[in-house]
Coordinates of C-alpha atoms in Angstrom, one line a residue:
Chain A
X276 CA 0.0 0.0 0.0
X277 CA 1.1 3.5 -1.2
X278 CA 1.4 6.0 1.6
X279 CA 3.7 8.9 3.0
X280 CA 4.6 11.0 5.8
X281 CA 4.7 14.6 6.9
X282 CA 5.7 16.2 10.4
X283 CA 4.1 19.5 11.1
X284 CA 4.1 21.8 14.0
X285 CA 1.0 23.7 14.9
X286 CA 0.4 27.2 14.2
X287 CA -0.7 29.4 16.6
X288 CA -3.4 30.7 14.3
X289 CA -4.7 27.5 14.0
X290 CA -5.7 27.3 17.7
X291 CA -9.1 28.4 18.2
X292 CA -10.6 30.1 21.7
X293 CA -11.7 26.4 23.0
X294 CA -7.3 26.4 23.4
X295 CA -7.0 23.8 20.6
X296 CA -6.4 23.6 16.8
X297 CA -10.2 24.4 14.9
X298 CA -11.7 21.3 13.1
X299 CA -11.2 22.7 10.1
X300 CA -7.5 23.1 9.9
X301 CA -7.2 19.0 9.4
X302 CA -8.6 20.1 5.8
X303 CA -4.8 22.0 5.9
X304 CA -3.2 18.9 7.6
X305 CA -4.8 16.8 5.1
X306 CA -3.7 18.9 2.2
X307 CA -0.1 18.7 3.3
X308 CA -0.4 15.4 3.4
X309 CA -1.1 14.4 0.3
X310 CA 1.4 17.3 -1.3
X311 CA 4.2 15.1 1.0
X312 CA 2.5 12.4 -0.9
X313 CA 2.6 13.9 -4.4
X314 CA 6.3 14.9 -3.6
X315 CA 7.4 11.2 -3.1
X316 CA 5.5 9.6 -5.8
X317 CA 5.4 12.3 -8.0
X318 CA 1.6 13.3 -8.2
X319 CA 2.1 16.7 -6.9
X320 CA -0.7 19.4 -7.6
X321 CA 1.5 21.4 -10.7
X322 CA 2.6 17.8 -12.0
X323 CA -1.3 17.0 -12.8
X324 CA -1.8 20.8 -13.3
X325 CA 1.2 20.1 -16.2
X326 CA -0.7 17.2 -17.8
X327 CA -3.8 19.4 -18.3
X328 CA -6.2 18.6 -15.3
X329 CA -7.3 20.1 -12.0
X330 CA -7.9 18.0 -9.4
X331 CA -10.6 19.5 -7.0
X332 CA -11.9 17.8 -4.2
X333 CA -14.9 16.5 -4.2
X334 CA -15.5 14.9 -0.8
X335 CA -14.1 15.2 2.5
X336 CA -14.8 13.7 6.1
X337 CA -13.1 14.4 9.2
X338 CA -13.3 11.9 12.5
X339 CA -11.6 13.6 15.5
X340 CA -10.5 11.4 18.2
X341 CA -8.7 13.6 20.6
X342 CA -8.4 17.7 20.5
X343 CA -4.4 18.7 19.6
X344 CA -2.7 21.8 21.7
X345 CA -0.8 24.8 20.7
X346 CA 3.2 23.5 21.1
X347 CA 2.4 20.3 20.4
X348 CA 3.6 18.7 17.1
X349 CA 1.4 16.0 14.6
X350 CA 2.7 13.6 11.9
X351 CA 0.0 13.0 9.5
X352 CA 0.1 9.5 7.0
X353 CA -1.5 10.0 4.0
X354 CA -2.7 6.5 2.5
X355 CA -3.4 6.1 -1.2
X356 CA -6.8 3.9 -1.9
X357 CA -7.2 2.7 -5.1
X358 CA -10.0 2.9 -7.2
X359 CA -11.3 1.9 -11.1
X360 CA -13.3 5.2 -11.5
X361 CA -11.5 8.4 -12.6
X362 CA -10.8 9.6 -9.1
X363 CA -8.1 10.2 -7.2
X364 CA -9.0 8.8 -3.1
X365 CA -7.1 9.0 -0.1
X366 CA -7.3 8.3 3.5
X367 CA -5.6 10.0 6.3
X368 CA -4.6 9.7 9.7
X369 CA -3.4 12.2 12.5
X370 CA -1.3 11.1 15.2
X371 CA -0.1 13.8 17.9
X372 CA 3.5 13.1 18.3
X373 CA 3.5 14.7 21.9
X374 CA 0.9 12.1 23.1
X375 CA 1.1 9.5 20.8
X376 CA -2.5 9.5 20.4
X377 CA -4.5 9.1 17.0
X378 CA -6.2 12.8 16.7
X379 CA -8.1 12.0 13.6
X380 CA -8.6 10.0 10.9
X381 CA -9.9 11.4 7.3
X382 CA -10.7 10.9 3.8
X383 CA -10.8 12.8 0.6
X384 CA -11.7 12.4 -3.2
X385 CA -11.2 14.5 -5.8
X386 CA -12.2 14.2 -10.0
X387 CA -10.6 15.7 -12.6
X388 CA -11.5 18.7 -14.7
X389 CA -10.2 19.6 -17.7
X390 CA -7.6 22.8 -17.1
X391 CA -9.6 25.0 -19.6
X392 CA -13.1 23.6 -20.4
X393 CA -13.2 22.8 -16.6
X394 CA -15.8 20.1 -17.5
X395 CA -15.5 16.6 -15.9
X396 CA -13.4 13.9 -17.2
X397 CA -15.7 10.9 -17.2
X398 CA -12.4 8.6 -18.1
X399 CA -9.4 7.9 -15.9
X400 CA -6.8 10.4 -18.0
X401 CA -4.0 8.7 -19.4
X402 CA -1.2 10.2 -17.4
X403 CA -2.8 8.6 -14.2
X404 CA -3.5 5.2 -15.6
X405 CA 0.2 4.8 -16.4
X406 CA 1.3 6.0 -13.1
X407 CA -1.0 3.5 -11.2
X408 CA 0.2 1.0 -13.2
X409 CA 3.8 1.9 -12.4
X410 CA 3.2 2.2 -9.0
X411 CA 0.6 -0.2 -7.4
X412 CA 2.0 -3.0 -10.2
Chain B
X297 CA -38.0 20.5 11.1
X298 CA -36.0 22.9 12.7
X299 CA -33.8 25.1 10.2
X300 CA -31.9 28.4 9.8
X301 CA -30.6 30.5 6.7
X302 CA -27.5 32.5 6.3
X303 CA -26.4 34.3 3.2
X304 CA -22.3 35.2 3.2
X305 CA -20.2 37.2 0.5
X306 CA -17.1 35.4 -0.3
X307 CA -13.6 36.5 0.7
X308 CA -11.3 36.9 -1.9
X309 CA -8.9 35.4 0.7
X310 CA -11.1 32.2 0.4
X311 CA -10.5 31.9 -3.4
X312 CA -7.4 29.5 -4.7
X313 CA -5.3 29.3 -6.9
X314 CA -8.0 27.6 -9.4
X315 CA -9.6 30.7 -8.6
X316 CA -12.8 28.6 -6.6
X317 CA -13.4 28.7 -2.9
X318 CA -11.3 26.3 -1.4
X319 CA -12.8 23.7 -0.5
X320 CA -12.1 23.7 3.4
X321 CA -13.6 27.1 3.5
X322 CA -17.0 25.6 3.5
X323 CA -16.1 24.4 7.2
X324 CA -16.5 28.1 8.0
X325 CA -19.7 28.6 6.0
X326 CA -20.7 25.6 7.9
X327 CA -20.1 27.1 11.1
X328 CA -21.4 30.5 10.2
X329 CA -24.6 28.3 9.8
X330 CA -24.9 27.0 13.4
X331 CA -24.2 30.3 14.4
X332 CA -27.2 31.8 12.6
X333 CA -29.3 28.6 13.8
X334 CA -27.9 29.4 17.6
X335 CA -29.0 33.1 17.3
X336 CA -32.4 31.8 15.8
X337 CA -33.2 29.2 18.4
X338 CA -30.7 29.8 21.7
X339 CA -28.1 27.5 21.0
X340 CA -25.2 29.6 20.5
X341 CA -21.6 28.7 21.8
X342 CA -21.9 31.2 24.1
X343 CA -25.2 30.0 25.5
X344 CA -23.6 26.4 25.9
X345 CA -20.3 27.6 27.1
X346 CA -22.3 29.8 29.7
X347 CA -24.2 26.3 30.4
X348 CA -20.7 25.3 31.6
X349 CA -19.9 23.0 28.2
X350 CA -17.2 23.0 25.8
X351 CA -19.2 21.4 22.1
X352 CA -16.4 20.5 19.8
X353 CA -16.8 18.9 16.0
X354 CA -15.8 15.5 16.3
X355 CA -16.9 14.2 12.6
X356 CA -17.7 16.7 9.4
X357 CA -18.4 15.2 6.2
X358 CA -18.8 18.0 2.6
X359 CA -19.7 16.9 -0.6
X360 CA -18.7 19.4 -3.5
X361 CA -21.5 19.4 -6.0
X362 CA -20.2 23.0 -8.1
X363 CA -17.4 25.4 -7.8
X364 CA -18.1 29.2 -6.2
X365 CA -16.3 31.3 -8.1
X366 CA -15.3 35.0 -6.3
X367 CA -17.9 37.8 -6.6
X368 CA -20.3 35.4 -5.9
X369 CA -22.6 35.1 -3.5
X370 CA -23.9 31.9 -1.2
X371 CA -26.6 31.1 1.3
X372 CA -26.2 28.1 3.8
X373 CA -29.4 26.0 5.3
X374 CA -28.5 24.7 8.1
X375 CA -31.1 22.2 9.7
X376 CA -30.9 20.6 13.2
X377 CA -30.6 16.4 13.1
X378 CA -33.0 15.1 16.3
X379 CA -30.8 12.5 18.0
X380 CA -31.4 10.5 21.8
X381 CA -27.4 10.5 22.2
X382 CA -25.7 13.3 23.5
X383 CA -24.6 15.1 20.3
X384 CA -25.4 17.9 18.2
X385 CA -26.0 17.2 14.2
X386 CA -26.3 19.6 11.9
X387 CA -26.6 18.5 7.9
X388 CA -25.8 22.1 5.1
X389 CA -27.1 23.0 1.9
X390 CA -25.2 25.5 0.3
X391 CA -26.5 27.3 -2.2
X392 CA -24.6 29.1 -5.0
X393 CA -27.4 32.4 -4.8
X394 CA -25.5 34.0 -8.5
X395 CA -26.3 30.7 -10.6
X396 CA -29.1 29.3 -8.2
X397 CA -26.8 25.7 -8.2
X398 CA -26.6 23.8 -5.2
X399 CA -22.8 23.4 -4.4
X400 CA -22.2 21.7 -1.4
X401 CA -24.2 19.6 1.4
X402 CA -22.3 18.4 4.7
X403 CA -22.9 17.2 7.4
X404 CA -21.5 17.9 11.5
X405 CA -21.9 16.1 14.7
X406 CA -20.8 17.3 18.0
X407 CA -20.1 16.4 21.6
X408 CA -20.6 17.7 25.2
X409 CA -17.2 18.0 27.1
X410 CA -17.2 19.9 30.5
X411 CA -15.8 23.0 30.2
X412 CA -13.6 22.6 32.9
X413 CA -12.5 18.9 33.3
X414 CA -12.8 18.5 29.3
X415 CA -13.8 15.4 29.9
X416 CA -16.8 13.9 27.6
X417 CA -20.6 14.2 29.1
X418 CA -22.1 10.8 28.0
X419 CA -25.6 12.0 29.1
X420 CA -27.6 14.8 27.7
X421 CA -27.0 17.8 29.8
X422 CA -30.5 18.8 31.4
X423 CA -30.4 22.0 29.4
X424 CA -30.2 20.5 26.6
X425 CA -32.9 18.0 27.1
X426 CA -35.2 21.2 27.9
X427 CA -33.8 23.0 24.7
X428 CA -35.0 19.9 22.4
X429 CA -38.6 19.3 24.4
X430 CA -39.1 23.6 24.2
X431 CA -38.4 23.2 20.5
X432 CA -38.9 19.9 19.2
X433 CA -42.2 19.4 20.4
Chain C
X9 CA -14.2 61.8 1.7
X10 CA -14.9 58.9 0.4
X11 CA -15.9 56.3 2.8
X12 CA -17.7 53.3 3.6
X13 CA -18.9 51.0 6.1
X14 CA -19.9 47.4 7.1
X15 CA -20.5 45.4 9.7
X16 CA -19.0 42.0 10.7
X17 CA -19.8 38.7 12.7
X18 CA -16.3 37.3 14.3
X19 CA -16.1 33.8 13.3
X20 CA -15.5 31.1 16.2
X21 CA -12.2 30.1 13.6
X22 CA -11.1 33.5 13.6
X23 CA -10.2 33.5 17.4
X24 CA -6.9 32.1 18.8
X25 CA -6.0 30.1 21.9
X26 CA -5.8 33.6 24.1
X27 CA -10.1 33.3 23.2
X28 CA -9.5 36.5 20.6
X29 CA -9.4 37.4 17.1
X30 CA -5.8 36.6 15.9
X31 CA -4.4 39.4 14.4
X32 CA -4.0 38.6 10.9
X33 CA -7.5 38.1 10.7
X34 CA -7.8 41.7 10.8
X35 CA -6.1 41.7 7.4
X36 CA -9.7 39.8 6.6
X37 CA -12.0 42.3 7.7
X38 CA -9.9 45.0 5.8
X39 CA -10.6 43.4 2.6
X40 CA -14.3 42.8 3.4
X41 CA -14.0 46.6 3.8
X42 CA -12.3 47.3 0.5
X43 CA -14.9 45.2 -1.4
X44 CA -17.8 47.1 0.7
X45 CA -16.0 49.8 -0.5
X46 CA -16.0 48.4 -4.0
X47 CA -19.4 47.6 -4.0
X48 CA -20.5 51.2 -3.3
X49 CA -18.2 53.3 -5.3
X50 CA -17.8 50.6 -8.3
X51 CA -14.2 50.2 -7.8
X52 CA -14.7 46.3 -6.6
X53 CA -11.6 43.4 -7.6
X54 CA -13.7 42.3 -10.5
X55 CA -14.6 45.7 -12.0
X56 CA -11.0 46.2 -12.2
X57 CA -10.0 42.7 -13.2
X58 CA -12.2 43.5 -16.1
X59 CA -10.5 46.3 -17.2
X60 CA -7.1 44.1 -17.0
X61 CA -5.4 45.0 -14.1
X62 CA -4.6 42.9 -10.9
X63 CA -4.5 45.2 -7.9
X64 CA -2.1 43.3 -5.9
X65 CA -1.8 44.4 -1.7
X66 CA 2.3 45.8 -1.7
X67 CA 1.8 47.1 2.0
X68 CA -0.6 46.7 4.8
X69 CA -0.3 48.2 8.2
X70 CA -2.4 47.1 11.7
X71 CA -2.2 48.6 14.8
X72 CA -4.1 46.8 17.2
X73 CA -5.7 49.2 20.6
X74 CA -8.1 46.1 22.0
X75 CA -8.9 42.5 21.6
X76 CA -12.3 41.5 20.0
X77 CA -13.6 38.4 22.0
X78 CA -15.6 35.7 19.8
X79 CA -19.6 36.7 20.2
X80 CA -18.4 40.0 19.6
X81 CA -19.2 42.1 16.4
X82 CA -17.2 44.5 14.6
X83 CA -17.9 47.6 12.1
X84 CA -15.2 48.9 9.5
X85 CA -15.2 51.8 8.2
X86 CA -12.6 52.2 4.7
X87 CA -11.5 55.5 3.6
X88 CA -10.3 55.8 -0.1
X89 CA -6.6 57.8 0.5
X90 CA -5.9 60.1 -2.5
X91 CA -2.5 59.6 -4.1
X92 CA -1.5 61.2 -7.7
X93 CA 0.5 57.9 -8.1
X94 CA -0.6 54.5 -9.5
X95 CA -1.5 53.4 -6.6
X96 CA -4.9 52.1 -4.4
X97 CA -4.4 53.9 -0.8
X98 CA -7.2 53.0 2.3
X99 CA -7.6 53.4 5.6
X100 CA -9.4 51.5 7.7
X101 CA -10.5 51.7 11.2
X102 CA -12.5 48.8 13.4
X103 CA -15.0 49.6 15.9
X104 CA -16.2 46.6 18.2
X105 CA -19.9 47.4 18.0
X106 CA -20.2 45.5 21.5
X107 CA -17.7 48.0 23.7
X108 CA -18.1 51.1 21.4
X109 CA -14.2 50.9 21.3
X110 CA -11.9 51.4 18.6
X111 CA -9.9 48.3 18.4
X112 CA -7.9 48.5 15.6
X113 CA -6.8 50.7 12.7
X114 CA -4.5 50.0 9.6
X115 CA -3.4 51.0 6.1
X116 CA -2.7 49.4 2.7
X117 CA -1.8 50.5 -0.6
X118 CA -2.3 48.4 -3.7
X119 CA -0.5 48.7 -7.4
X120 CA -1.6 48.1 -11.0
X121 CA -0.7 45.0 -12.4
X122 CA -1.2 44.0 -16.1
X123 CA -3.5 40.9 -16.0
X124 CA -1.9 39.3 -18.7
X125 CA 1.8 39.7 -18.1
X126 CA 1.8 40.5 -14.2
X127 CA 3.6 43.6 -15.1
X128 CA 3.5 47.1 -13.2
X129 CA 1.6 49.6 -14.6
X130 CA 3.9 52.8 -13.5
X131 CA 1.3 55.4 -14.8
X132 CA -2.2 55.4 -13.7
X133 CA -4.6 53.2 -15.9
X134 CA -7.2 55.6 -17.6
X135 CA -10.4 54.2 -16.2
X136 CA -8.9 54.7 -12.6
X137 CA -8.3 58.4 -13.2
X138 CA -12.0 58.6 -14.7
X139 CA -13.5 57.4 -11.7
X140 CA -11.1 59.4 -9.7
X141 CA -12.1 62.5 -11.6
X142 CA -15.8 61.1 -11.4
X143 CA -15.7 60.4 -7.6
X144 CA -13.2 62.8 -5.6
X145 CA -14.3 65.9 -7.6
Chain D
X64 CA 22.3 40.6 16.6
X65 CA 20.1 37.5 17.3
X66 CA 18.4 35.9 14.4
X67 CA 17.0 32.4 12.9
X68 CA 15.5 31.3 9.8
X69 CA 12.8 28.6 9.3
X70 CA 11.6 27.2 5.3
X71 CA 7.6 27.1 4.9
X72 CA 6.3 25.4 1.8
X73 CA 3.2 27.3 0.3
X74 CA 0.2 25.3 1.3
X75 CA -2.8 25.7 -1.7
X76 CA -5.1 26.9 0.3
X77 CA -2.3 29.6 1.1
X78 CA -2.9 31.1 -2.7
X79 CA -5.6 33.3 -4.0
X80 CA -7.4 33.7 -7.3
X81 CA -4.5 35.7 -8.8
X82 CA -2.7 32.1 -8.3
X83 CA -0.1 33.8 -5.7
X84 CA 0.2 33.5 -1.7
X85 CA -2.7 35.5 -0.4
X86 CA -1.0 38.8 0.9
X87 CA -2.5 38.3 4.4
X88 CA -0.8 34.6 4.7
X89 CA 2.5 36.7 5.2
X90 CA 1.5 37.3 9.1
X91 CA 1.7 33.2 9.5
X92 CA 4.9 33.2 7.8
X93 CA 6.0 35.3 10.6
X94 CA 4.4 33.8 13.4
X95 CA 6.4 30.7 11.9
X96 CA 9.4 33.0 12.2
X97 CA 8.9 34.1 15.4
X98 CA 8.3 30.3 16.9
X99 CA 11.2 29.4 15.2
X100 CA 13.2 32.1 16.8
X101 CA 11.5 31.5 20.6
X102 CA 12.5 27.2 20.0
X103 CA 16.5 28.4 18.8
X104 CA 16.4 31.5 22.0
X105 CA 14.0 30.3 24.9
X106 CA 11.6 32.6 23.9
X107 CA 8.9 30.7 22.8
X108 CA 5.0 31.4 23.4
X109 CA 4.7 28.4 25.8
X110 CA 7.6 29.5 27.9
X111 CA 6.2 32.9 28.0
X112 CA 2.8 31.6 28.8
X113 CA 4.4 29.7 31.7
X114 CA 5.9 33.2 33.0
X115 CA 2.5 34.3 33.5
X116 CA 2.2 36.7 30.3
X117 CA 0.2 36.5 27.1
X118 CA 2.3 38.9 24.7
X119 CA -0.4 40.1 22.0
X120 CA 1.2 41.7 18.5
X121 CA -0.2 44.9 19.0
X122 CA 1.6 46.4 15.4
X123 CA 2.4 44.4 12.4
X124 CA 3.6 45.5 8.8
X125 CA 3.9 44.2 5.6
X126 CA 6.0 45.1 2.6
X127 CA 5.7 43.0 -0.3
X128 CA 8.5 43.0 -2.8
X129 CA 7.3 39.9 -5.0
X130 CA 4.7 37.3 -5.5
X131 CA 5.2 33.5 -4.8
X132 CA 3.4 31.2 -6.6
X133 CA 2.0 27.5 -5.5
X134 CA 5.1 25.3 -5.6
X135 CA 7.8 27.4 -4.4
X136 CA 9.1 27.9 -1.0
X137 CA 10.1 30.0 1.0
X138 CA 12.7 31.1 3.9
X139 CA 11.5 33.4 6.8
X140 CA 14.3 35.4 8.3
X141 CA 13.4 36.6 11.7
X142 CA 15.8 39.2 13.9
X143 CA 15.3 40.3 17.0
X144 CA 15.1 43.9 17.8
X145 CA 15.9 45.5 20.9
X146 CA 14.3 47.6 22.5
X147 CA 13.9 49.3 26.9
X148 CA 10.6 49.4 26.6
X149 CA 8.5 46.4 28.0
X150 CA 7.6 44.9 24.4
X151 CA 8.9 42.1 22.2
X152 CA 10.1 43.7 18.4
X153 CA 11.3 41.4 15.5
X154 CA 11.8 42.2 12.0
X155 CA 11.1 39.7 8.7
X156 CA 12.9 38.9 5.5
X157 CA 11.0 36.6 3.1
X158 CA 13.3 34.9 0.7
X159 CA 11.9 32.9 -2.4
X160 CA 14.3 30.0 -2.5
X161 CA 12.6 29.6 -5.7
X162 CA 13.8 32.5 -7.5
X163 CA 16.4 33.5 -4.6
X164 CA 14.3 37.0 -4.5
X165 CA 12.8 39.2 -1.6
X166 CA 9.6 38.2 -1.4
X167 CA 8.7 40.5 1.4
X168 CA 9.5 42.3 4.9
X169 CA 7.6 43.3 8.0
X170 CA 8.0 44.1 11.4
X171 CA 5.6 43.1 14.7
X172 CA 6.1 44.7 18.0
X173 CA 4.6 42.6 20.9
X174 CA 3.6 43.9 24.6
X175 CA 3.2 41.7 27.7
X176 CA -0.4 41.4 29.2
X177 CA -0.6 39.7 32.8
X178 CA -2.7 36.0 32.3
X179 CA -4.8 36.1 34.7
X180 CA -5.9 40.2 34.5
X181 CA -4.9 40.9 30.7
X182 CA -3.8 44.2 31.8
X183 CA -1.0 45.9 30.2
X184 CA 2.3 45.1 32.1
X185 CA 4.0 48.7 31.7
X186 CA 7.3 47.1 33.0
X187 CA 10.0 44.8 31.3
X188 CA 9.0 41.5 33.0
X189 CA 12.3 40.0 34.8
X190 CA 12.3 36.8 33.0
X191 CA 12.3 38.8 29.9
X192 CA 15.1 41.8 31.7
X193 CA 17.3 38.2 32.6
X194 CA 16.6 37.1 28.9
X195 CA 17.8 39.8 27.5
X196 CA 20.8 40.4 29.6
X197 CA 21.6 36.6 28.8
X198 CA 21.2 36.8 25.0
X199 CA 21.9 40.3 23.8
X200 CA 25.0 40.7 26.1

């Protein structure tokens, strides 16, 4: 199974006034995660950007298990799930590396559109066939 | 069924760089909805924090049916989910008000936690349980 | 002189772990001021983008006098600066409807950049002056 | 003079619909900068918080030399500048390793508020008096 790692330390502006990070920040988390994933298996954002496509998410869920403090620093894993369709899926998990706890666990899908016509592409594009083929052989 | 409307201008500082709202934003349009819901039927933060509880996220769900473009303008229906457990659901239209389009429904579901101990209520605080007779009736 | 005003709900995301608006989020409510601005003189980011020019921030100034506390609300009033340069000058001040206080006041000043090739306009673009001449006459 | 650098990578949800790094994400970079410093000096906002003081930004400015796309990173320079009175003063370089320009610079000046009272401590604080003598001697 495909899946990568990325240490980040919390931002101060991501604390909210109940003293911990706001649920929505894992969206952030989440989207660093899979850029850390992009980086290592080369899928970034710019590389699918390059081959003609946006890739907006589509879907997103959030489970929080346990609230994360300012100071306190998270690794988030960033699991590729594989799918026929012509979707890009992955599922996420936060650990907090100052408790050792799972924080949360996530999901996301996104589709692609066509850079300029922005209209969905029904078929999985070319450039993402071959590189599932490459790497989930 | 109990619901609330909100309509909200978007921030250019909530547009990316494939000039749409990102996507995470809608967690803020989301909570911009409970907020007007809260104001419309007394369950505001402040009203619950005051009550002596702490009512984080712990799950969010959004499904992206159309991009929001900047210089638009959207409206969020926010309805309250009846439930016997101790939690707090709220499910989200959001409406694109410039091309009529849905764009995104979601879903949230929180939990009581003592303000103080932070530790989680697993019955429904009595205020509560008046809140939902008063207004459920 | 030209000025505007609008009022603003403070997001529960928008306050830090001190239970306050973190400061950069000022830089937020300045640009809901601009585009109120925008809206009432016709100078708004897309009237502008349509006549090819980016207005890009190149300086912004906040000086903070009080905190805002989340349940709070806020009014900003935007002054247009004059300037014989190509240049967008404002000033903004934020009132916390709540106290009656002034809480915070800033500055920023924006330049003319070509849409299509991100370069800087050095003289002032001609629909500019005209609604200078139009509106500060 | 006391100084220490931290790299950011641009997160997307950083950028705006002119495809650059939202102007007002700039504050965060610092705040980065300024953590970064407080981990390298003992001057972080834990160990502050521990002294009893919350140390608000009251001022902050931003001067933006160059945009940064998604993609690049970038290196936040942040010195320390002293100062008698009772507040905390650091200035910002933002490098695009990129393009090895000058992205931007700013300043913030911070005062310390008692904890408990949040009233204005007119006062350098001791910790922060021994700090000084220990780091700037």
């Amino acid at each position: 199974m495909l899946s990568s790692e990325i240490e980040i330390d919390i931002r101060f502006s991501e604390t909210d006034a109940m003293g911990v990070v706001w649920h929505g920040n894992y969206l952030k988390f989440f989207e660093d995660g899979r850029e850390a994933f992009g980086r290592e298996y080369g899928l970034e954002y710019l590389t699918i950007f390059d081959k003609g496509y946006f890739t907006p998410i589509v879907k997103s869920e959030i489970d929080h298990k346990a609230s994360v403090f300012y100071g306190q620093k998270i690794k988030v894993i960033t699991k590729f799930v594989s799918s026929k369709a012509a979707k890009i899926m992955f599922e996420y998990q936060v650990v907090n590396l100052s408790t050792n706890e799972l924080c949360a666990v996530g999901k996301t899908m996104q589709v692609f559109l066509d850079r300029e016509t922005r209209t969905l592409e029904l078929l999985t594009p070319d450039f993402y066939r071959i590189w599932k083929e490459d790497n989930l052989a």
